[in-house]
CSV table of C-alpha atoms in Angstrom, one decimal:
chain,number,residue,atom,x,y,z
A,8,MET,CA,234.2,114.0,231.6
A,9,LYS,CA,230.7,114.2,229.7
A,10,LYS,CA,227.7,114.0,231.6
A,11,GLU,CA,225.8,111.0,230.6
A,12,ILE,CA,222.4,111.8,229.6
A,13,ALA,CA,219.8,108.6,228.6
A,14,VAL,CA,216.5,109.8,227.0
A,15,VAL,CA,213.9,106.6,227.2
A,16,GLY,CA,211.4,107.1,224.3
A,17,GLY,CA,212.1,108.1,220.6
A,18,GLY,CA,208.9,109.9,220.0
A,19,ALA,CA,208.2,113.6,219.5
A,20,ALA,CA,209.3,114.5,223.0
A,21,GLY,CA,212.1,112.1,223.4
A,22,MET,CA,213.6,113.1,220.1
A,23,MET,CA,213.4,117.0,220.9
A,24,ALA,CA,214.5,116.1,224.5
A,25,ALA,CA,217.5,114.6,223.0
A,26,TYR,CA,218.4,117.2,220.5
A,27,ALA,CA,217.8,120.1,223.6
A,28,ALA,CA,220.1,117.9,226.1
A,29,SER,CA,222.9,117.7,223.0
A,30,LEU,CA,223.2,121.5,223.3
A,31,GLY,CA,225.4,121.4,226.4
A,32,ASP,CA,228.4,119.5,226.8
A,33,SER,CA,226.7,116.1,227.4
A,34,HIS,CA,226.6,112.6,225.6
A,35,VAL,CA,223.3,111.7,224.9
A,36,THR,CA,221.3,108.3,224.0
A,37,ILE,CA,217.9,107.4,223.1
A,38,TYR,CA,216.7,104.2,223.9
A,39,GLU,CA,213.6,103.3,221.6
A,40,LYS,CA,211.9,99.9,221.9
A,41,ASN,CA,210.5,100.1,218.3
A,42,GLU,CA,212.3,99.6,215.3
A,43,LYS,CA,212.4,103.2,214.4
A,44,LEU,CA,212.1,106.3,215.8
A,45,GLY,CA,208.8,108.6,215.7
A,46,LYS,CA,206.8,105.6,215.0
A,47,LYS,CA,203.6,107.4,216.3
A,48,ILE,CA,204.5,110.9,214.7
A,49,TYR,CA,204.0,108.6,211.3
A,50,ILE,CA,200.2,108.1,211.8
A,51,THR,CA,199.5,111.7,213.5
A,52,GLY,CA,197.3,114.1,211.2
A,53,LYS,CA,196.4,111.2,209.1
A,54,GLY,CA,199.9,110.6,208.1
A,55,ARG,CA,200.4,114.6,207.5
A,56,CYS,CA,201.4,115.0,211.0
A,57,ASN,CA,200.0,118.3,212.5
A,58,VAL,CA,203.1,119.8,213.9
A,59,THR,CA,202.0,122.4,215.8
A,60,ASN,CA,199.3,125.3,216.0
A,61,ALA,CA,200.3,129.0,214.6
A,62,CYS,CA,197.7,130.5,217.4
A,63,ASP,CA,198.8,133.2,219.7
A,64,THR,CA,200.0,132.2,223.1
A,65,GLU,CA,196.5,133.2,225.0
A,66,SER,CA,194.9,130.4,222.7
A,67,LEU,CA,197.6,127.9,223.3
A,68,PHE,CA,197.2,127.9,227.3
A,69,ALA,CA,193.4,127.8,226.5
A,70,SER,CA,193.6,125.1,224.3
A,71,VAL,CA,195.3,123.0,227.3
A,72,ILE,CA,192.5,121.0,229.0
A,73,ARG,CA,194.3,119.9,231.9
A,74,ASN,CA,196.9,121.5,234.0
A,75,PRO,CA,197.8,124.4,231.4
A,76,LYS,CA,199.7,126.1,234.4
A,77,PHE,CA,202.2,123.8,234.4
A,78,LEU,CA,203.1,124.4,231.2
A,79,TYR,CA,204.3,128.1,231.6
A,80,SER,CA,207.8,127.6,231.6
A,81,ALA,CA,207.8,124.7,228.7
A,82,PHE,CA,205.6,126.9,226.5
A,83,TYR,CA,207.4,130.4,226.7
A,84,GLY,CA,210.7,128.6,226.8
A,85,PHE,CA,210.0,126.9,223.2
A,86,ASP,CA,206.9,127.6,222.0
A,87,ASN,CA,205.0,127.0,218.8
A,88,ARG,CA,206.8,130.1,217.0
A,89,LYS,CA,210.2,128.3,217.9
A,90,THR,CA,208.7,125.2,217.1
A,91,MET,CA,207.8,126.3,213.3
A,92,ASP,CA,211.1,128.3,213.0
A,93,PHE,CA,213.2,124.9,214.3
A,94,PHE,CA,211.7,123.0,211.8
A,95,GLU,CA,211.9,125.8,208.7
A,96,GLN,CA,215.8,126.6,209.8
A,97,GLU,CA,216.5,122.6,209.4
A,98,GLY,CA,215.2,122.5,205.9
A,99,CYS,CA,211.5,121.1,206.7
A,100,SER,CA,209.1,123.8,205.1
A,101,LEU,CA,205.7,124.1,206.9
A,102,LYS,CA,202.3,125.7,205.8
A,103,THR,CA,199.3,126.8,207.8
A,104,GLU,CA,195.9,125.5,207.2
A,105,ARG,CA,192.2,126.4,208.5
A,106,GLY,CA,192.2,126.6,212.1
A,107,ASP,CA,195.8,127.4,212.1
A,108,ARG,CA,197.1,124.0,211.8
A,109,VAL,CA,200.5,123.4,211.0
A,110,PHE,CA,201.7,120.7,208.4
A,111,PRO,CA,204.8,120.2,206.6
A,112,VAL,CA,204.5,121.6,202.8
A,113,SER,CA,204.9,118.0,201.5
A,114,ASP,CA,201.8,116.7,203.6
A,115,HIS,CA,204.2,113.7,204.8
A,116,ALA,CA,204.6,113.1,208.6
A,117,SER,CA,208.1,111.3,207.4
A,118,ASP,CA,209.5,114.5,206.4
A,119,ILE,CA,209.3,115.9,210.2
A,120,ILE,CA,210.9,112.5,211.4
A,121,ARG,CA,213.6,112.7,208.8
A,122,THR,CA,214.3,116.0,210.2
A,123,LEU,CA,214.2,115.2,213.5
A,124,GLU,CA,216.7,112.1,212.6
A,125,ASN,CA,219.0,114.4,210.5
A,126,VAL,CA,219.2,117.0,213.7
A,127,LEU,CA,220.5,114.0,216.2
A,128,LYS,CA,222.7,113.0,213.9
A,129,LYS,CA,224.7,116.3,213.5
A,130,ARG,CA,224.4,116.7,217.3
A,131,LYS,CA,225.9,113.5,217.8
A,132,VAL,CA,223.0,111.7,219.5
A,133,ASP,CA,223.3,107.8,220.1
A,134,ILE,CA,220.2,106.2,218.9
A,135,CYS,CA,219.7,102.4,220.3
A,136,LEU,CA,216.7,100.9,218.6
A,137,GLN,CA,214.9,97.9,219.7
A,138,THR,CA,216.1,98.4,222.9
A,139,GLU,CA,213.5,98.3,225.8
A,140,VAL,CA,214.2,99.9,229.0
A,141,LYS,CA,213.1,97.9,232.4
A,142,SER,CA,213.8,100.1,235.2
A,143,VAL,CA,215.7,103.6,236.1
A,144,LEU,CA,218.4,102.6,238.7
A,145,THR,CA,218.8,105.1,241.5
A,146,VAL,CA,220.9,105.7,244.6
A,147,LYS,CA,220.7,107.3,247.9
A,148,LYS,CA,223.0,110.2,248.5
A,149,ALA,CA,223.4,112.2,251.3
A,150,GLU,CA,221.6,115.9,250.7
A,151,ALA,CA,224.1,118.6,251.1
A,152,ASP,CA,221.8,120.7,253.5
A,153,GLY,CA,223.8,119.2,256.9
A,154,THR,CA,221.0,117.0,257.7
A,155,ASP,CA,220.7,113.2,257.7
A,156,HIS,CA,218.5,113.2,254.6
A,157,GLU,CA,219.1,111.2,251.8
A,158,GLN,CA,218.2,111.9,248.4
A,159,THR,CA,217.3,109.4,245.8
A,160,THR,CA,219.1,110.2,242.5
A,161,VAL,CA,219.0,108.5,239.2
A,162,CYS,CA,222.4,106.6,238.0
A,163,GLY,CA,221.4,104.6,235.0
A,164,LEU,CA,219.2,102.3,233.5
A,165,GLU,CA,218.3,98.7,233.3
A,166,LEU,CA,217.7,97.5,229.9
A,167,ARG,CA,215.4,94.3,229.1
A,168,GLY,CA,217.6,91.3,229.2
A,169,GLY,CA,219.6,92.9,232.5
A,170,ARG,CA,222.2,94.8,231.1
A,171,ARG,CA,222.8,97.9,232.9
A,172,VAL,CA,224.1,101.7,231.5
A,173,LYS,CA,225.5,104.4,233.3
A,174,ALA,CA,223.2,107.6,233.2
A,175,ASP,CA,223.8,111.2,235.1
A,176,ALA,CA,220.2,111.8,234.1
A,177,VAL,CA,217.2,110.2,232.5
A,178,ILE,CA,214.3,111.8,230.5
A,179,LEU,CA,211.1,109.5,230.6
A,180,ALA,CA,209.6,110.2,227.5
A,181,THR,CA,207.6,106.9,226.7
A,182,GLY,CA,204.2,108.2,225.7
A,183,GLY,CA,200.7,107.1,227.0
A,184,LEU,CA,198.3,104.4,226.5
A,185,SER,CA,196.9,105.6,223.2
A,186,TYR,CA,197.7,103.6,219.8
A,187,PRO,CA,199.7,100.7,221.9
A,188,ALA,CA,200.7,99.2,218.3
A,189,THR,CA,203.2,102.4,218.4
A,190,GLY,CA,204.9,101.0,221.6
A,191,SER,CA,202.8,103.2,223.7
A,192,THR,CA,201.9,100.4,226.4
A,193,GLY,CA,202.3,102.3,229.7
A,194,ASP,CA,206.0,101.2,230.3
A,195,GLY,CA,206.7,104.9,231.4
A,196,TYR,CA,203.9,104.9,234.4
A,197,ARG,CA,205.2,101.7,235.8
A,198,MET,CA,208.6,103.2,236.0
A,199,ALA,CA,207.6,106.5,237.2
A,200,GLU,CA,205.6,104.5,240.0
A,201,GLU,CA,208.5,102.4,240.8
A,202,LEU,CA,210.2,105.9,241.7
A,203,SER,CA,207.3,106.6,244.2
A,204,HIS,CA,205.6,109.0,241.5
A,205,THR,CA,202.0,109.3,241.6
A,206,VAL,CA,200.3,108.5,238.2
A,207,VAL,CA,196.5,110.1,237.8
A,208,SER,CA,194.0,107.5,236.4
A,209,CYS,CA,194.5,107.2,232.7
A,210,SER,CA,191.8,107.1,230.3
A,211,PRO,CA,191.4,107.6,226.2
A,212,SER,CA,191.2,111.1,225.1
A,213,LEU,CA,190.7,112.7,221.6
A,214,VAL,CA,188.5,109.7,221.2
A,215,PRO,CA,185.3,108.6,219.4
A,216,PHE,CA,181.8,108.5,221.2
A,217,GLU,CA,179.9,105.1,221.1
A,218,THR,CA,176.1,106.3,221.1
A,219,ALA,CA,173.2,104.4,222.1
A,220,GLU,CA,170.8,105.7,219.0
A,221,GLU,CA,170.4,103.6,216.2
A,222,TRP,CA,169.9,106.2,213.7
A,223,CYS,CA,173.7,107.2,214.3
A,224,ARG,CA,174.9,104.1,213.0
A,225,ASP,CA,172.5,104.2,210.3
A,226,LEU,CA,174.3,107.2,208.9
A,227,GLN,CA,177.6,105.6,209.0
A,228,GLY,CA,180.1,107.7,206.7
A,229,LEU,CA,178.0,110.7,206.9
A,230,ALA,CA,180.2,113.7,207.6
A,231,LEU,CA,178.6,117.2,208.6
A,232,LYS,CA,180.2,120.6,208.0
A,233,ASN,CA,179.7,123.6,209.8
A,234,VAL,CA,177.5,122.3,212.9
A,235,GLU,CA,177.6,123.0,216.6
A,236,VAL,CA,177.9,120.6,219.0
A,237,SER,CA,177.4,121.2,222.8
A,238,MET,CA,177.6,118.4,225.4
A,239,GLU,CA,176.2,118.0,228.7
A,240,SER,CA,177.0,115.9,231.8
A,241,GLY,CA,175.0,116.0,234.7
A,242,GLY,CA,172.6,118.1,233.3
A,243,ARG,CA,175.2,121.1,233.0
A,244,GLU,CA,177.1,122.0,229.8
A,245,VAL,CA,181.0,121.1,229.6
A,246,TYR,CA,181.6,121.8,225.8
A,247,ARG,CA,180.3,123.6,223.0
A,248,GLY,CA,182.4,123.8,219.8
A,249,PHE,CA,181.5,124.5,215.7
A,250,GLY,CA,183.0,122.5,212.8
A,251,GLU,CA,183.0,119.0,211.1
A,252,MET,CA,181.5,115.8,212.7
A,253,LEU,CA,181.1,112.3,211.2
A,254,PHE,CA,178.8,109.6,211.8
A,255,THR,CA,179.9,105.8,212.1
A,256,HIS,CA,179.1,102.2,212.4
A,257,PHE,CA,179.4,102.7,216.8
A,258,GLY,CA,178.3,106.1,217.1
A,259,VAL,CA,180.0,109.6,216.3
A,260,SER,CA,183.5,110.8,215.7
A,261,GLY,CA,185.3,113.7,213.5
A,262,PRO,CA,187.0,116.8,215.0
A,263,LEU,CA,184.4,118.4,217.0
A,264,ILE,CA,183.5,114.9,218.7
A,265,LEU,CA,187.3,114.3,219.4
A,266,SER,CA,187.5,117.9,221.1
A,267,ALA,CA,184.3,117.1,223.4
A,268,SER,CA,185.8,113.7,224.6
A,269,SER,CA,188.5,116.0,226.6
A,270,PHE,CA,185.3,116.9,228.4
A,271,TYR,CA,183.9,113.7,229.0
A,272,LYS,CA,183.1,112.7,232.7
A,273,GLY,CA,181.9,109.0,232.0
A,274,LYS,CA,178.4,109.1,232.9
A,275,ASP,CA,174.7,111.0,232.5
A,276,CYS,CA,176.3,112.4,229.2
A,277,ARG,CA,174.5,113.9,225.9
A,278,LEU,CA,175.4,115.5,223.0
A,279,TYR,CA,173.4,118.2,221.1
A,280,LEU,CA,173.5,118.8,217.6
A,281,ASN,CA,173.0,122.2,216.1
A,282,LEU,CA,172.6,121.4,212.2
A,283,LYS,CA,171.8,125.3,211.4
A,284,PRO,CA,173.9,127.2,213.9
A,285,ALA,CA,174.0,130.4,211.5
A,286,LEU,CA,170.0,130.8,212.2
A,287,ASP,CA,168.6,131.7,215.7
A,288,LEU,CA,165.4,129.9,216.2
A,289,GLU,CA,163.5,132.8,215.0
A,290,GLN,CA,165.3,132.9,212.0
A,291,LEU,CA,165.2,129.3,211.2
A,292,ASP,CA,161.4,129.2,211.6
A,293,LYS,CA,161.2,131.8,208.8
A,294,ARG,CA,163.5,129.6,206.8
A,295,LEU,CA,161.0,126.6,207.1
A,296,VAL,CA,158.0,129.0,206.5
A,297,ARG,CA,159.4,129.7,203.2
A,298,ASP,CA,160.5,126.2,202.5
A,299,PHE,CA,156.8,124.8,203.5
A,300,GLU,CA,155.3,127.4,201.2
A,301,ALA,CA,157.3,126.4,198.1
A,302,ASN,CA,156.5,122.8,198.5
A,303,LYS,CA,152.8,123.1,200.5
A,304,ASN,CA,151.4,120.5,198.2
A,305,ARG,CA,154.1,118.2,198.5
A,306,ASN,CA,154.5,115.1,201.3
A,307,PHE,CA,156.5,116.4,204.5
A,308,LYS,CA,159.2,113.6,203.3
A,309,ASN,CA,159.6,115.2,200.2
A,310,ALA,CA,159.9,118.7,201.2
A,311,LEU,CA,163.0,118.6,203.0
A,312,ASP,CA,165.8,118.6,200.5
A,313,GLY,CA,166.9,122.1,200.7
A,314,LEU,CA,167.6,121.6,204.4
A,315,PHE,CA,169.6,118.6,204.9
A,316,PRO,CA,171.5,115.9,203.2
A,317,ALA,CA,169.3,113.0,201.7
A,318,ARG,CA,170.5,110.4,204.0
A,319,LEU,CA,169.7,112.5,207.1
A,320,ILE,CA,166.0,113.2,206.0
A,321,PRO,CA,164.6,110.3,207.1
A,322,VAL,CA,166.2,110.3,210.4
A,323,MET,CA,165.0,113.9,211.0
A,324,ILE,CA,161.5,113.1,210.1
A,325,GLY,CA,161.4,110.1,212.4
A,326,LEU,CA,162.8,112.4,215.5
A,327,SER,CA,160.3,115.1,214.4
A,328,GLY,CA,157.0,112.5,215.0
A,329,ILE,CA,155.2,114.0,212.1
A,330,ASP,CA,153.9,111.6,209.7
A,331,PRO,CA,156.1,111.6,206.8
A,332,GLU,CA,152.9,111.5,204.2
A,333,LYS,CA,151.5,114.5,205.7
A,334,LYS,CA,151.1,117.2,203.4
A,335,VAL,CA,153.1,120.2,204.0
A,336,HIS,CA,150.3,122.5,203.9
A,337,GLU,CA,148.8,120.5,206.8
A,338,ILE,CA,151.8,120.8,209.1
A,339,THR,CA,150.7,123.3,212.3
A,340,ARG,CA,152.6,126.1,213.3
A,341,GLN,CA,153.2,124.1,216.7
A,342,GLU,CA,154.6,121.3,214.9
A,343,ARG,CA,156.9,123.7,212.4
A,344,ARG,CA,158.3,125.4,215.4
A,345,ALA,CA,159.0,122.2,217.5
A,346,PHE,CA,160.8,120.8,214.1
A,347,ALA,CA,162.8,124.0,214.1
A,348,ALA,CA,163.6,123.7,217.7
A,349,LEU,CA,164.6,119.8,216.9
A,350,ILE,CA,167.1,121.0,214.2
A,351,ARG,CA,168.7,123.3,216.6
A,352,HIS,CA,168.9,120.6,219.3
A,353,VAL,CA,169.4,117.1,218.1
A,354,PRO,CA,170.1,114.9,221.3
A,355,VAL,CA,172.4,112.0,221.2
A,356,THR,CA,173.3,110.0,224.0
A,357,VAL,CA,176.7,109.2,224.9
A,358,THR,CA,177.4,105.4,226.1
A,359,GLY,CA,181.0,105.4,226.1
A,360,THR,CA,184.0,106.1,224.2
A,361,ARG,CA,186.2,104.1,222.0
A,362,ASN,CA,189.5,102.4,223.6
A,363,PHE,CA,193.0,103.2,223.8
A,364,LYS,CA,193.7,102.0,220.2
A,365,GLU,CA,191.7,104.8,218.4
A,366,ALA,CA,192.5,107.4,221.2
A,367,ILE,CA,195.0,110.1,220.0
A,368,ILE,CA,196.2,110.4,223.5
A,369,THR,CA,195.8,109.6,227.1
A,370,ARG,CA,194.4,111.6,229.8
A,371,GLY,CA,196.0,111.2,232.9
A,372,GLY,CA,199.7,110.2,233.6
A,373,VAL,CA,202.5,111.4,235.8
A,374,LYS,CA,201.0,113.8,238.6
A,375,VAL,CA,202.3,117.4,237.8
A,376,GLN,CA,202.6,118.2,241.2
A,377,GLU,CA,205.5,116.1,241.9
A,378,ILE,CA,207.7,117.6,238.9
A,379,ASN,CA,209.3,120.9,238.8
A,380,PRO,CA,207.6,122.7,235.9
A,381,SER,CA,210.7,125.0,235.6
A,382,THR,CA,213.0,122.3,235.1
A,383,MET,CA,210.7,119.0,234.2
A,384,GLU,CA,212.5,117.2,237.0
A,385,SER,CA,211.2,115.1,239.3
A,386,LYS,CA,211.0,116.3,243.3
A,387,LEU,CA,211.2,113.0,244.3
A,388,ALA,CA,214.3,111.5,242.4
A,389,GLY,CA,217.2,113.7,241.4
A,390,GLY,CA,218.2,113.8,237.7
A,391,LEU,CA,214.7,112.2,236.6
A,392,TYR,CA,213.1,114.3,234.1
A,393,PHE,CA,209.3,113.7,232.3
A,394,ALA,CA,208.2,114.8,229.2
A,395,GLY,CA,205.5,114.4,226.7
A,396,GLU,CA,202.0,112.4,226.7
A,397,LEU,CA,203.3,110.6,230.1
A,398,LEU,CA,202.6,113.7,232.2
A,399,ASP,CA,199.2,114.5,233.5
A,400,VAL,CA,198.6,117.2,230.7
A,401,ASP,CA,196.5,117.2,227.7
A,402,ALA,CA,195.1,119.7,225.0
A,403,LEU,CA,192.3,119.9,222.1
A,404,THR,CA,192.7,118.6,218.5
A,405,GLY,CA,194.9,120.9,216.2
A,406,GLY,CA,198.5,120.3,216.7
A,407,PHE,CA,198.4,121.4,220.6
A,408,ASN,CA,199.3,117.9,222.2
A,409,LEU,CA,202.3,117.8,219.9
A,410,GLN,CA,203.2,121.1,220.8
A,411,ILE,CA,203.1,120.2,224.5
A,412,ALA,CA,205.8,117.3,223.6
A,413,TRP,CA,208.1,119.7,221.8
A,414,SER,CA,208.0,122.2,224.7
A,415,THR,CA,208.4,119.6,227.7
A,416,GLY,CA,210.8,117.7,225.7
A,417,TYR,CA,213.1,120.6,225.2
A,418,LEU,CA,212.6,122.1,228.5
A,419,ALA,CA,213.6,118.6,230.1
A,420,GLY,CA,216.6,118.1,227.7
A,421,GLU,CA,217.8,121.6,228.2
A,422,SER,CA,217.7,121.3,232.0
A,423,ALA,CA,219.4,118.1,232.0
A,424,GLY,CA,222.1,119.0,230.1
A,425,GLY,CA,222.4,121.8,232.5
A,426,MET,CA,221.6,124.5,229.7
A,427,ARG,CA,218.8,125.9,232.2
A,428,MET,CA,218.8,126.5,235.7
A,429,GLU,CA,215.8,126.5,237.9
A,430,GLU,CA,214.2,129.5,238.2
């Protein structure tokens, strides 16, 4: 008789888990409360789906912020290369862009979902849409160690409405709390806690920042490329990155800011923008000397066209404290050098992050110390497996979080399906 495996959640991790589980002699069913699979995948990468990152293995681990060592078996068992091979072999052509980000050639996230759906169909995986799972059912079984100990073991699911279904193994892949409109409403956390698992406090991550400065909001829509951003918390630098950022109606966003949010500690936080990172302080001062010499008879406010975008000029003048009407040749050496230092160190006060509706991923989740990293099986309930964003594991932006979903999903699936033994 075939083993019955139930996968709760039809997102990236759930679909990959169902595929891997189907490779064994098992009957696999996905239970998805939405009307279609992969609802969150549709909106990842601005609808293009940043499938993974083509970096080397060392960089892959370095991009995981919380609990990277937990992912050792998962990454080595199904890494970014195997992910790319999987989609290519199933007919979805991929391309690699700046920052080693990998996308479907079509630039359509729907092609990734369609590929997975076709694979699941070929593997005869049953898919139950608009089917919400209420809880994981368990029984107590005597352990085969000759003692009186009893082990909690999963035996099925209770669906919303009361119907019960049998399962020899359950894979929870319900996602986190980010983008709740896609169905990520924390159901998996509740189910995990009902089975005595600890859920590490959850907060938005890869999320824009709200700022105290009004000038940030005045610059709404302005994108800056090739800038460096550092972030200090409690007076200590916790992040530094180079790339692109965006000013918004509430503060700052863009790839640099989203990555910085992975290190946000919630208090006494300040960003510093280096608008000319290619120049050290002395080189920048020499650049200002040349610019000021070329504009020596103009007012300060009219001498900065070559340095900044037009909308940024009045902001930088205001922050400098130099009279905008002052003739350039009247600017002192001390004022000029202070202005150079400001350009490389523009302070921005962070007052908080945006909420889960705007967060790409969730920080926190099911405590990884309660899960076997070699199999993704619970240490507290036999036959219960975890995958994806539900876990207390997260990474920087750039395809790394989807790779966590593919890797943990595959490992959970092959373990539940009996294709992988504990190391």
